[in-house]
mmCIF file of C-alpha atoms and ligand atoms in Angstrom:
data_model
loop_
_atom_site.group_PDB
_atom_site.id
_atom_site.type_symbol
_atom_site.label_atom_id
_atom_site.label_comp_id
_atom_site.label_asym_id
_atom_site.label_seq_id
_atom_site.Cartn_x
_atom_site.Cartn_y
_atom_site.Cartn_z
ATOM 1 C CA UNK A 288 106.642 72.256 118.467
ATOM 2 C CA UNK A 289 107.841 68.959 118.226
ATOM 3 C CA UNK A 290 110.514 66.950 116.210
ATOM 4 C CA UNK A 291 113.628 69.155 114.872
ATOM 5 C CA UNK A 292 115.968 68.094 112.302
ATOM 6 C CA UNK A 293 118.841 69.764 110.220
ATOM 7 C CA UNK A 294 118.921 70.156 106.559
ATOM 8 C CA UNK A 295 122.257 70.749 104.881
ATOM 9 C CA UNK A 296 122.025 73.900 102.504
ATOM 10 C CA UNK A 297 123.209 71.843 99.655
ATOM 11 C CA UNK A 298 120.683 69.267 100.080
ATOM 12 C CA UNK A 299 117.776 71.791 99.998
ATOM 13 C CA UNK A 300 117.083 71.320 96.216
ATOM 14 C CA UNK A 301 116.900 67.515 96.642
ATOM 15 C CA UNK A 302 114.317 67.966 99.404
ATOM 16 C CA UNK A 303 112.213 70.290 97.231
ATOM 17 C CA UNK A 304 112.664 67.578 94.266
ATOM 18 C CA UNK A 305 111.621 64.877 96.881
ATOM 19 C CA UNK A 306 108.551 66.978 97.872
ATOM 20 C CA UNK A 307 107.773 68.006 94.049
ATOM 21 C CA UNK A 308 107.024 64.073 93.286
ATOM 22 C CA UNK A 309 104.213 64.403 95.795
ATOM 23 C CA UNK A 310 102.886 67.972 95.909
ATOM 24 C CA UNK A 311 102.888 71.088 93.580
ATOM 25 C CA UNK A 312 105.937 72.828 95.466
ATOM 26 C CA UNK A 313 105.580 76.703 95.193
ATOM 27 C CA UNK A 314 108.913 78.407 96.042
ATOM 28 C CA UNK A 315 110.236 82.024 95.822
ATOM 29 C CA UNK A 316 111.998 82.575 92.633
ATOM 30 C CA UNK A 317 113.545 85.451 90.979
ATOM 31 C CA UNK A 318 111.369 87.237 87.989
ATOM 32 C CA UNK A 319 113.857 89.863 86.817
ATOM 33 C CA UNK A 320 114.169 92.217 89.781
ATOM 34 C CA UNK A 321 111.250 90.773 91.832
ATOM 35 C CA UNK A 322 110.412 87.642 93.581
ATOM 36 C CA UNK A 323 107.491 85.562 93.285
ATOM 37 C CA UNK A 324 106.126 82.117 94.386
ATOM 38 C CA UNK A 325 106.170 79.894 91.368
ATOM 39 C CA UNK A 326 106.113 76.182 90.745
ATOM 40 C CA UNK A 327 109.538 74.828 91.782
ATOM 41 C CA UNK A 328 110.931 72.850 88.649
ATOM 42 C CA UNK A 329 114.826 72.441 90.008
ATOM 43 C CA UNK A 330 116.019 74.570 87.330
ATOM 44 C CA UNK A 331 116.900 77.254 89.692
ATOM 45 C CA UNK A 332 117.276 77.848 93.579
ATOM 46 C CA UNK A 333 114.571 79.470 95.533
ATOM 47 C CA UNK A 334 115.380 82.880 96.418
ATOM 48 C CA UNK A 335 115.482 83.140 100.337
ATOM 49 C CA UNK A 336 117.433 86.188 101.149
ATOM 50 C CA UNK A 337 114.507 88.643 100.566
ATOM 51 C CA UNK A 338 110.873 88.315 100.910
ATOM 52 C CA UNK A 339 108.719 87.907 98.098
ATOM 53 C CA UNK A 340 106.811 91.015 96.412
ATOM 54 C CA UNK A 341 103.698 89.015 96.306
ATOM 55 C CA UNK A 342 102.976 86.725 99.369
ATOM 56 C CA UNK A 343 101.767 83.237 98.729
ATOM 57 C CA UNK A 344 97.710 83.972 98.890
ATOM 58 C CA UNK A 345 97.401 82.692 95.160
ATOM 59 C CA UNK A 346 97.954 79.166 96.496
ATOM 60 C CA UNK A 347 94.627 79.357 98.711
ATOM 61 C CA UNK A 348 93.024 82.000 97.289
ATOM 62 C CA UNK A 349 93.722 82.491 93.422
ATOM 63 C CA UNK A 350 93.487 85.859 91.743
ATOM 64 C CA UNK A 351 91.084 84.360 89.326
ATOM 65 C CA UNK A 352 89.141 81.168 89.931
ATOM 66 C CA UNK A 353 86.575 79.439 88.132
ATOM 67 C CA UNK A 354 83.583 78.680 90.415
ATOM 68 C CA UNK A 355 81.260 76.821 87.806
ATOM 69 C CA UNK A 356 80.694 76.296 84.067
ATOM 70 C CA UNK A 357 77.113 76.354 82.650
ATOM 71 C CA UNK A 358 75.433 75.724 79.376
ATOM 72 C CA UNK A 359 71.800 76.694 78.169
ATOM 73 C CA UNK A 360 69.973 73.630 76.531
ATOM 74 C CA UNK A 361 67.046 74.648 74.597
ATOM 75 C CA UNK A 362 64.140 72.203 74.919
ATOM 76 C CA UNK A 363 63.581 70.507 71.648
ATOM 77 C CA UNK A 364 59.965 70.270 71.878
ATOM 78 C CA UNK A 365 59.452 74.020 73.050
ATOM 79 C CA UNK A 366 62.262 76.373 71.726
ATOM 80 C CA UNK A 367 61.104 78.912 74.150
ATOM 81 C CA UNK A 368 62.251 76.922 77.035
ATOM 82 C CA UNK A 369 65.632 77.036 78.186
ATOM 83 C CA UNK A 370 67.121 74.703 80.860
ATOM 84 C CA UNK A 371 70.732 75.516 82.399
ATOM 85 C CA UNK A 372 73.040 72.846 83.299
ATOM 86 C CA UNK A 373 75.770 73.661 85.816
ATOM 87 C CA UNK A 374 78.900 71.942 86.817
ATOM 88 C CA UNK A 375 81.046 73.226 89.801
ATOM 89 C CA UNK A 376 84.872 73.543 89.089
ATOM 90 C CA UNK A 377 86.316 72.601 92.270
ATOM 91 C CA UNK A 378 90.032 72.034 91.682
ATOM 92 C CA UNK A 379 92.448 71.915 94.631
ATOM 93 C CA UNK A 380 95.799 70.037 94.595
ATOM 94 C CA UNK A 381 98.051 69.065 97.103
ATOM 95 C CA UNK A 382 100.292 71.954 97.477
ATOM 96 C CA UNK A 383 103.452 72.826 99.677
ATOM 97 C CA UNK A 384 104.239 76.472 99.755
ATOM 98 C CA UNK A 385 108.053 76.819 100.588
ATOM 99 C CA UNK A 386 110.077 79.602 101.899
ATOM 100 C CA UNK A 387 107.325 82.094 102.868
ATOM 101 C CA UNK A 388 108.105 84.186 105.805
ATOM 102 C CA UNK A 389 106.107 83.434 108.946
ATOM 103 C CA UNK A 390 103.867 86.753 108.301
ATOM 104 C CA UNK A 391 102.912 85.390 104.759
ATOM 105 C CA UNK A 392 101.672 82.098 106.195
ATOM 106 C CA UNK A 393 100.033 83.749 109.149
ATOM 107 C CA UNK A 394 97.911 85.864 106.757
ATOM 108 C CA UNK A 395 95.654 82.915 105.857
ATOM 109 C CA UNK A 396 94.446 83.009 109.726
ATOM 110 C CA UNK A 397 92.875 86.277 109.067
ATOM 111 C CA UNK A 398 91.076 84.478 105.836
ATOM 112 C CA UNK A 399 90.213 81.340 107.884
ATOM 113 C CA UNK A 400 87.947 83.386 110.260
ATOM 114 C CA UNK A 401 85.998 84.543 107.277
ATOM 115 C CA UNK A 402 86.187 81.811 104.686
ATOM 116 C CA UNK A 403 85.883 78.620 107.429
ATOM 117 C CA UNK A 404 84.055 79.989 110.080
ATOM 118 C CA UNK A 405 81.275 77.872 111.951
ATOM 119 C CA UNK A 406 78.801 79.693 110.326
ATOM 120 C CA UNK A 407 80.106 79.837 106.505
ATOM 121 C CA UNK A 408 82.440 77.662 104.886
ATOM 122 C CA UNK A 409 83.518 78.647 101.316
ATOM 123 C CA UNK A 410 83.985 75.108 99.684
ATOM 124 C CA UNK A 411 86.829 76.438 97.389
ATOM 125 C CA UNK A 412 88.642 78.230 100.013
ATOM 126 C CA UNK A 413 88.364 75.171 102.411
ATOM 127 C CA UNK A 414 89.392 72.646 99.572
ATOM 128 C CA UNK A 415 92.500 74.554 98.907
ATOM 129 C CA UNK A 416 93.198 75.502 102.518
ATOM 130 C CA UNK A 417 93.012 71.770 103.469
ATOM 131 C CA UNK A 418 95.536 70.717 100.947
ATOM 132 C CA UNK A 419 98.018 73.321 101.412
ATOM 133 C CA UNK A 420 101.007 73.264 103.672
ATOM 134 C CA UNK A 421 103.419 75.701 104.552
ATOM 135 C CA UNK A 422 107.298 75.332 105.123
ATOM 136 C CA UNK A 423 108.168 78.821 106.355
ATOM 137 C CA UNK A 424 111.411 80.393 106.966
ATOM 138 C CA UNK A 425 112.075 82.337 110.007
ATOM 139 C CA UNK A 426 113.211 85.880 109.336
ATOM 140 C CA UNK A 427 117.162 86.163 110.829
ATOM 141 C CA UNK A 428 117.130 89.883 109.934
ATOM 142 C CA UNK A 429 113.534 91.529 109.761
ATOM 143 C CA UNK A 430 113.455 94.755 107.474
ATOM 144 C CA UNK A 431 112.803 98.076 108.576
ATOM 145 C CA UNK A 432 109.307 98.091 107.230
ATOM 146 C CA UNK A 433 108.518 94.814 109.226
ATOM 147 C CA UNK A 434 106.100 95.219 112.308
ATOM 148 C CA UNK A 435 104.689 91.706 112.729
ATOM 149 C CA UNK A 436 105.416 92.133 116.710
ATOM 150 C CA UNK A 437 103.083 95.413 116.859
ATOM 151 C CA UNK A 438 100.164 92.963 116.081
ATOM 152 C CA UNK A 439 101.346 89.969 118.192
ATOM 153 C CA UNK A 440 103.441 87.921 116.044
ATOM 154 C CA UNK A 441 107.312 87.885 115.479
ATOM 155 C CA UNK A 442 110.151 86.904 113.235
ATOM 156 C CA UNK A 443 109.836 83.420 113.972
ATOM 157 C CA UNK A 444 106.138 83.032 114.657
ATOM 158 C CA UNK A 445 105.039 79.615 113.517
ATOM 159 C CA UNK A 446 101.293 79.828 114.147
ATOM 160 C CA UNK A 447 100.293 79.753 110.425
ATOM 161 C CA UNK A 448 102.738 77.014 109.504
ATOM 162 C CA UNK A 449 103.271 73.303 109.311
ATOM 163 C CA UNK A 450 106.934 73.480 109.406
ATOM 164 C CA UNK A 451 109.410 76.325 110.512
ATOM 165 C CA UNK A 452 113.105 76.477 108.995
ATOM 166 C CA UNK A 453 115.566 78.492 110.631
ATOM 167 C CA UNK A 454 118.925 79.249 108.702
ATOM 168 C CA UNK A 455 121.571 78.550 110.793
ATOM 169 C CA UNK A 456 125.338 78.214 109.471
ATOM 170 C CA UNK A 457 125.482 76.110 106.096
ATOM 171 C CA UNK A 458 121.875 74.745 106.451
ATOM 172 C CA UNK A 459 118.466 74.826 108.155
ATOM 173 C CA UNK A 460 116.898 73.737 111.348
ATOM 174 C CA UNK A 461 113.632 72.124 110.403
ATOM 175 C CA UNK A 462 111.100 72.261 113.030
ATOM 176 C CA UNK A 463 107.515 70.400 112.665
ATOM 177 C CA UNK A 464 104.870 72.520 113.952
ATOM 178 C CA UNK A 465 102.360 69.866 113.891
ATOM 179 C CA UNK A 466 101.492 66.508 112.653
ATOM 180 C CA UNK A 467 101.042 67.329 108.649
ATOM 181 C CA UNK A 468 104.422 69.016 109.251
ATOM 182 C CA UNK A 469 106.193 65.770 110.868
ATOM 183 C CA UNK A 470 104.896 63.727 107.812
ATOM 184 C CA UNK A 471 106.659 66.162 105.565
ATOM 185 C CA UNK A 472 109.847 65.641 107.601
ATOM 186 C CA UNK A 473 109.753 61.963 106.787
ATOM 187 C CA UNK A 474 112.855 62.387 104.524
ATOM 188 C CA UNK A 475 116.183 60.424 104.562
ATOM 189 C CA UNK A 476 117.913 63.804 103.509
ATOM 190 C CA UNK A 477 117.107 65.205 107.106
ATOM 191 C CA UNK A 478 119.613 64.562 109.820
ATOM 192 C CA UNK A 479 119.222 64.843 113.689
ATOM 193 C CA UNK A 480 119.373 68.780 114.712
ATOM 194 C CA UNK A 481 121.707 67.910 117.687
ATOM 195 C CA UNK A 482 123.093 71.260 119.056
ATOM 196 C CA UNK A 483 122.085 73.215 116.013
ATOM 197 C CA UNK A 484 118.431 73.379 117.704
ATOM 198 C CA UNK A 485 119.994 75.813 120.417
ATOM 199 C CA UNK A 486 121.598 77.846 117.770
ATOM 200 C CA UNK A 487 118.424 78.259 115.832
ATOM 201 C CA UNK A 488 116.751 79.595 119.105
ATOM 202 C CA UNK A 489 119.403 81.944 119.497
ATOM 203 C CA UNK A 490 118.835 83.298 115.889
ATOM 204 C CA UNK A 491 115.305 83.529 116.664
ATOM 205 C CA UNK A 492 115.908 85.428 119.719
ATOM 206 C CA UNK A 493 118.289 87.874 118.130
ATOM 207 C CA UNK A 494 115.879 88.672 115.344
ATOM 208 C CA UNK A 495 112.938 89.339 117.971
ATOM 209 C CA UNK A 496 115.529 91.517 119.557
ATOM 210 C CA UNK A 497 116.363 93.274 116.715
ATOM 211 C CA UNK A 498 113.035 94.926 115.845
ATOM 212 C CA UNK A 499 112.445 98.358 117.675
ATOM 213 C CA UNK A 500 110.191 98.508 120.744
ATOM 214 C CA UNK A 501 106.374 98.001 119.542
ATOM 215 C CA UNK A 502 104.026 100.867 120.439
ATOM 216 C CA UNK A 503 101.074 100.031 122.234
ATOM 217 C CA UNK A 504 98.074 99.653 119.476
ATOM 218 C CA UNK A 505 95.345 98.260 121.746
ATOM 219 C CA UNK A 506 93.529 101.445 121.475
ATOM 220 C CA UNK A 507 93.371 101.424 117.719
ATOM 221 C CA UNK A 508 90.117 99.726 117.472
ATOM 222 C CA UNK A 509 88.346 102.583 119.349
ATOM 223 C CA UNK A 510 90.585 105.471 118.094
ATOM 224 C CA UNK A 511 89.821 104.478 114.456
ATOM 225 C CA UNK A 512 85.985 104.518 115.232
ATOM 226 C CA UNK A 513 86.347 107.805 117.256
ATOM 227 C CA UNK A 514 87.882 109.521 114.278
ATOM 228 C CA UNK A 515 85.441 107.951 111.707
ATOM 229 C CA UNK A 516 83.627 111.174 110.974
ATOM 230 C CA UNK A 517 86.795 113.244 110.867
ATOM 231 C CA UNK A 518 87.125 113.645 107.109
ATOM 232 C CA UNK A 519 89.859 116.150 107.513
ATOM 233 C CA UNK A 520 92.003 113.776 109.332
ATOM 234 C CA UNK A 521 91.535 110.977 106.446
ATOM 235 C CA UNK A 522 92.203 113.814 103.848
ATOM 236 C CA UNK A 523 95.508 114.722 105.322
ATOM 237 C CA UNK A 524 96.784 110.906 105.717
ATOM 238 C CA UNK A 525 95.625 110.202 102.314
ATOM 239 C CA UNK A 526 96.889 112.861 100.463
ATOM 240 C CA UNK A 527 99.614 111.385 98.583
ATOM 241 C CA UNK A 528 97.742 108.012 97.782
ATOM 242 C CA UNK A 529 97.252 107.544 93.949
ATOM 243 C CA UNK A 530 94.465 104.888 94.247
ATOM 244 C CA UNK A 531 96.484 102.249 92.557
ATOM 245 C CA UNK A 532 95.453 99.305 94.854
ATOM 246 C CA UNK A 533 98.926 97.788 95.088
ATOM 247 C CA UNK A 534 98.628 97.672 99.024
ATOM 248 C CA UNK A 535 95.291 95.654 98.778
ATOM 249 C CA UNK A 536 96.590 93.353 95.821
ATOM 250 C CA UNK A 537 99.954 92.566 97.701
ATOM 251 C CA UNK A 538 98.478 92.204 101.168
ATOM 252 C CA UNK A 539 98.357 88.555 102.819
ATOM 253 C CA UNK A 540 95.317 89.452 104.705
ATOM 254 C CA UNK A 541 93.407 91.159 102.137
ATOM 255 C CA UNK A 542 90.565 88.938 100.677
ATOM 256 C CA UNK A 543 87.925 91.122 98.821
ATOM 257 C CA UNK A 544 86.448 89.393 95.608
ATOM 258 C CA UNK A 545 84.080 90.070 92.787
ATOM 259 C CA UNK A 546 81.951 87.418 91.087
ATOM 260 C CA UNK A 547 81.110 87.848 87.399
ATOM 261 C CA UNK A 548 80.210 85.565 84.427
ATOM 262 C CA UNK A 549 82.118 85.208 81.464
ATOM 263 C CA UNK A 550 79.442 84.250 78.702
ATOM 264 C CA UNK A 551 80.066 82.685 75.359
ATOM 265 C CA UNK A 552 76.804 82.095 73.181
ATOM 266 C CA UNK A 553 74.912 79.396 75.008
ATOM 267 C CA UNK A 554 77.723 78.553 77.531
ATOM 268 C CA UNK A 555 79.920 80.493 80.206
ATOM 269 C CA UNK A 556 81.699 80.039 83.227
ATOM 270 C CA UNK A 557 81.476 82.190 86.415
ATOM 271 C CA UNK A 558 84.729 83.519 87.837
ATOM 272 C CA UNK A 559 85.434 84.829 91.299
ATOM 273 C CA UNK A 560 88.434 87.497 91.050
ATOM 274 C CA UNK A 561 90.241 89.786 93.436
ATOM 275 C CA UNK A 562 88.744 93.042 94.130
ATOM 276 C CA UNK A 563 90.405 96.248 95.682
ATOM 277 C CA UNK A 564 88.707 98.304 98.095
ATOM 278 C CA UNK A 565 91.143 101.301 97.141
ATOM 279 C CA UNK A 566 89.490 101.676 93.793
ATOM 280 C CA UNK A 567 86.831 103.937 93.094
ATOM 281 C CA UNK A 568 84.546 101.419 91.556
ATOM 282 C CA UNK A 569 84.569 99.129 94.393
ATOM 283 C CA UNK A 570 81.599 100.375 95.946
ATOM 284 C CA UNK A 571 80.166 102.197 92.769
ATOM 285 C CA UNK A 572 76.395 101.399 92.947
ATOM 286 C CA UNK A 573 74.203 100.883 89.683
ATOM 287 C CA UNK A 574 72.535 104.269 90.318
ATOM 288 C CA UNK A 575 75.919 106.078 90.133
ATOM 289 C CA UNK A 576 75.928 106.901 93.677
ATOM 290 C CA UNK A 577 79.237 106.041 95.435
ATOM 291 C CA UNK A 578 79.349 105.851 99.328
ATOM 292 C CA UNK A 579 83.270 105.921 99.192
ATOM 293 C CA UNK A 580 83.582 108.646 96.576
ATOM 294 C CA UNK A 581 87.098 109.590 97.647
ATOM 295 C CA UNK A 582 90.598 108.119 98.401
ATOM 296 C CA UNK A 583 90.072 109.540 101.896
ATOM 297 C CA UNK A 584 86.783 107.509 102.451
ATOM 298 C CA UNK A 585 88.615 104.357 100.854
ATOM 299 C CA UNK A 586 91.495 104.799 103.087
ATOM 300 C CA UNK A 587 89.535 104.995 106.142
ATOM 301 C CA UNK A 588 87.793 101.815 105.039
ATOM 302 C CA UNK A 589 90.857 99.959 104.408
ATOM 303 C CA UNK A 590 92.720 100.810 107.625
ATOM 304 C CA UNK A 591 89.714 100.891 109.792
ATOM 305 C CA UNK A 592 88.520 97.360 108.442
ATOM 306 C CA UNK A 593 92.137 95.751 109.399
ATOM 307 C CA UNK A 594 92.569 97.573 112.830
ATOM 308 C CA UNK A 595 89.025 98.041 113.943
ATOM 309 C CA UNK A 596 86.005 96.387 112.136
ATOM 310 C CA UNK A 597 87.497 92.977 111.567
ATOM 311 C CA UNK A 598 88.820 92.981 115.309
ATOM 312 C CA UNK A 599 85.373 94.222 116.375
ATOM 313 C CA UNK A 600 83.942 90.966 114.407
ATOM 314 C CA UNK A 601 86.553 88.486 115.198
ATOM 315 C CA UNK A 602 87.355 88.628 119.117
ATOM 316 C CA UNK A 603 89.739 91.444 118.728
ATOM 317 C CA UNK A 604 91.895 89.450 115.952
ATOM 318 C CA UNK A 605 93.724 92.216 113.898
ATOM 319 C CA UNK A 606 93.399 91.776 109.940
ATOM 320 C CA UNK A 607 97.102 92.575 109.519
ATOM 321 C CA UNK A 608 100.063 90.244 109.905
ATOM 322 C CA UNK A 609 102.497 93.262 109.716
ATOM 323 C CA UNK A 610 104.370 91.920 106.734
ATOM 324 C CA UNK A 611 105.093 95.723 105.973
ATOM 325 C CA UNK A 612 104.447 95.196 102.039
ATOM 326 C CA UNK A 613 101.910 97.885 101.575
ATOM 327 C CA UNK A 614 104.564 100.218 103.371
ATOM 328 C CA UNK A 615 107.605 98.957 101.160
ATOM 329 C CA UNK A 616 105.637 98.924 98.054
ATOM 330 C CA UNK A 617 103.173 101.791 97.896
ATOM 331 C CA UNK A 618 104.625 104.015 95.098
ATOM 332 C CA UNK A 619 104.213 106.961 97.301
ATOM 333 C CA UNK A 620 105.182 105.697 100.791
ATOM 334 C CA UNK A 621 101.759 105.598 102.398
ATOM 335 C CA UNK A 622 102.610 104.135 105.873
ATOM 336 C CA UNK A 623 100.035 102.048 107.368
ATOM 337 C CA UNK A 624 101.799 102.133 110.708
ATOM 338 C CA UNK A 625 101.779 106.250 110.562
ATOM 339 C CA UNK A 626 98.083 106.227 110.074
ATOM 340 C CA UNK A 627 97.174 103.990 113.079
ATOM 341 C CA UNK A 628 99.347 105.702 115.342
ATOM 342 C CA UNK A 629 98.251 109.186 114.168
ATOM 343 C CA UNK A 630 94.429 107.910 114.650
ATOM 344 C CA UNK A 631 95.332 107.040 118.282
ATOM 345 C CA UNK A 632 96.946 110.165 118.944
ATOM 346 C CA UNK A 633 94.230 112.159 117.392
ATOM 347 C CA UNK A 634 91.441 110.293 119.234
ATOM 348 C CA UNK A 635 93.269 110.967 122.409
ATOM 349 C CA UNK A 636 93.708 114.630 121.584
ATOM 350 C CA UNK A 637 90.156 114.786 121.290
ATOM 351 C CA UNK A 638 89.202 113.104 124.321
ATOM 352 C CA UNK A 639 91.439 115.098 126.454
ATOM 353 C CA UNK A 640 90.138 118.246 124.829
ATOM 354 C CA UNK A 641 86.542 117.230 125.370
ATOM 355 C CA UNK A 642 87.423 116.383 129.120
ATOM 356 C CA UNK A 643 88.739 119.999 129.620
ATOM 357 C CA UNK A 644 85.604 121.571 127.864
HETATM 358 S S1 SF4 B 1600 99.669 101.216 97.238
HETATM 359 FE FE1 SF4 B 1600 99.803 103.267 98.209
HETATM 360 S S2 SF4 B 1600 99.163 104.909 96.498
HETATM 361 FE FE2 SF4 B 1600 98.561 102.766 95.953
HETATM 362 S S3 SF4 B 1600 96.231 102.587 96.864
HETATM 363 FE FE3 SF4 B 1600 97.755 101.676 98.477
HETATM 364 S S4 SF4 B 1600 97.991 103.564 99.691
HETATM 365 FE FE4 SF4 B 1600 97.130 104.288 97.930
HETATM 366 S S1 SF4 B 1601 98.064 95.946 105.751
HETATM 367 FE FE1 SF4 B 1601 100.214 96.131 104.914
HETATM 368 S S2 SF4 B 1601 101.417 95.184 106.703
HETATM 369 FE FE2 SF4 B 1601 99.474 94.670 107.261
HETATM 370 S S3 SF4 B 1601 99.263 92.666 106.023
HETATM 371 FE FE3 SF4 B 1601 98.508 93.789 104.581
HETATM 372 S S4 SF4 B 1601 100.247 94.427 103.482
HETATM 373 FE FE4 SF4 B 1601 101.144 93.648 105.291
#
């Protein structure tokens, strides 16, 4: 990390207004009792004392996105012949996401391996990703559902960010993570950080120490495979799930989508929308067969994907940033941490029993 500066808290609004002149600035804002990322207009202060219910994934991966428009054109010489005119709809605007927690920005690293791999680059995702910058806010006080440190991250992890802010007395220490971040710091509102940089480090260290010791989940990948066929286990851990899908829609690392056409007479548009693997219809085949017919099968897939199949495909990287949203916001308190630990314990027991046979 390079240059560090200090932004007095009363100047935060001015800085965001300044950035709004060059970027679409998305900031966490109150909507009733909840906090969401919405365009910053200067009418209200960003909400920084609690995490947004929805991570800022809409900035790069919108819930609904138009991929292309088409129009059928009849050949005037031969009415039975129809041509189709197609135009791509790639709209990406220069965007700054302000005030996400480190986990909310780091979630996109899981997306990058899928949508921006050397083998396949999704042009819609890649264009938005290239134009989106993240000014994240280090967590000074992680919540009790946070477990970023289980998955190799931490409350001041800067790995998905361009700038990391740390709240200190009366303001923020502003640290550029890369050159793009340094460019954003080119503002007369920022002052030299001075001794506040050391204070920010103390706050970051204290937040990391406030988290309880992380269990060793290095066996999760193999353990989840070992209990894959153990449907009794999956029925037990999914018993209270109501298949609402909240855990997937709110997850910063869930990226499944569906593509469909919205047809209106001779023209229409092709849309990509988020999909949700906890829904019965996600794998429902046209024949009526469903390879994941129960919520036990579906939760097995969700947990297995994040902690076993994705790591198997991506050099061990886990598709979970430990934000704890699915723990906090599940209406029936299904806890992914408990499921991973239970799978590790169950697999170990089976291993021990078979060693004694
Ligand atoms: S949020 Fe909870 S209840 Fe809803 S699908 Fe996810 S695990 Fe099931
Ligand atoms: S699985 Fe849960 S804890 Fe992990 S990134 Fe998704 S919402 Fe956050």
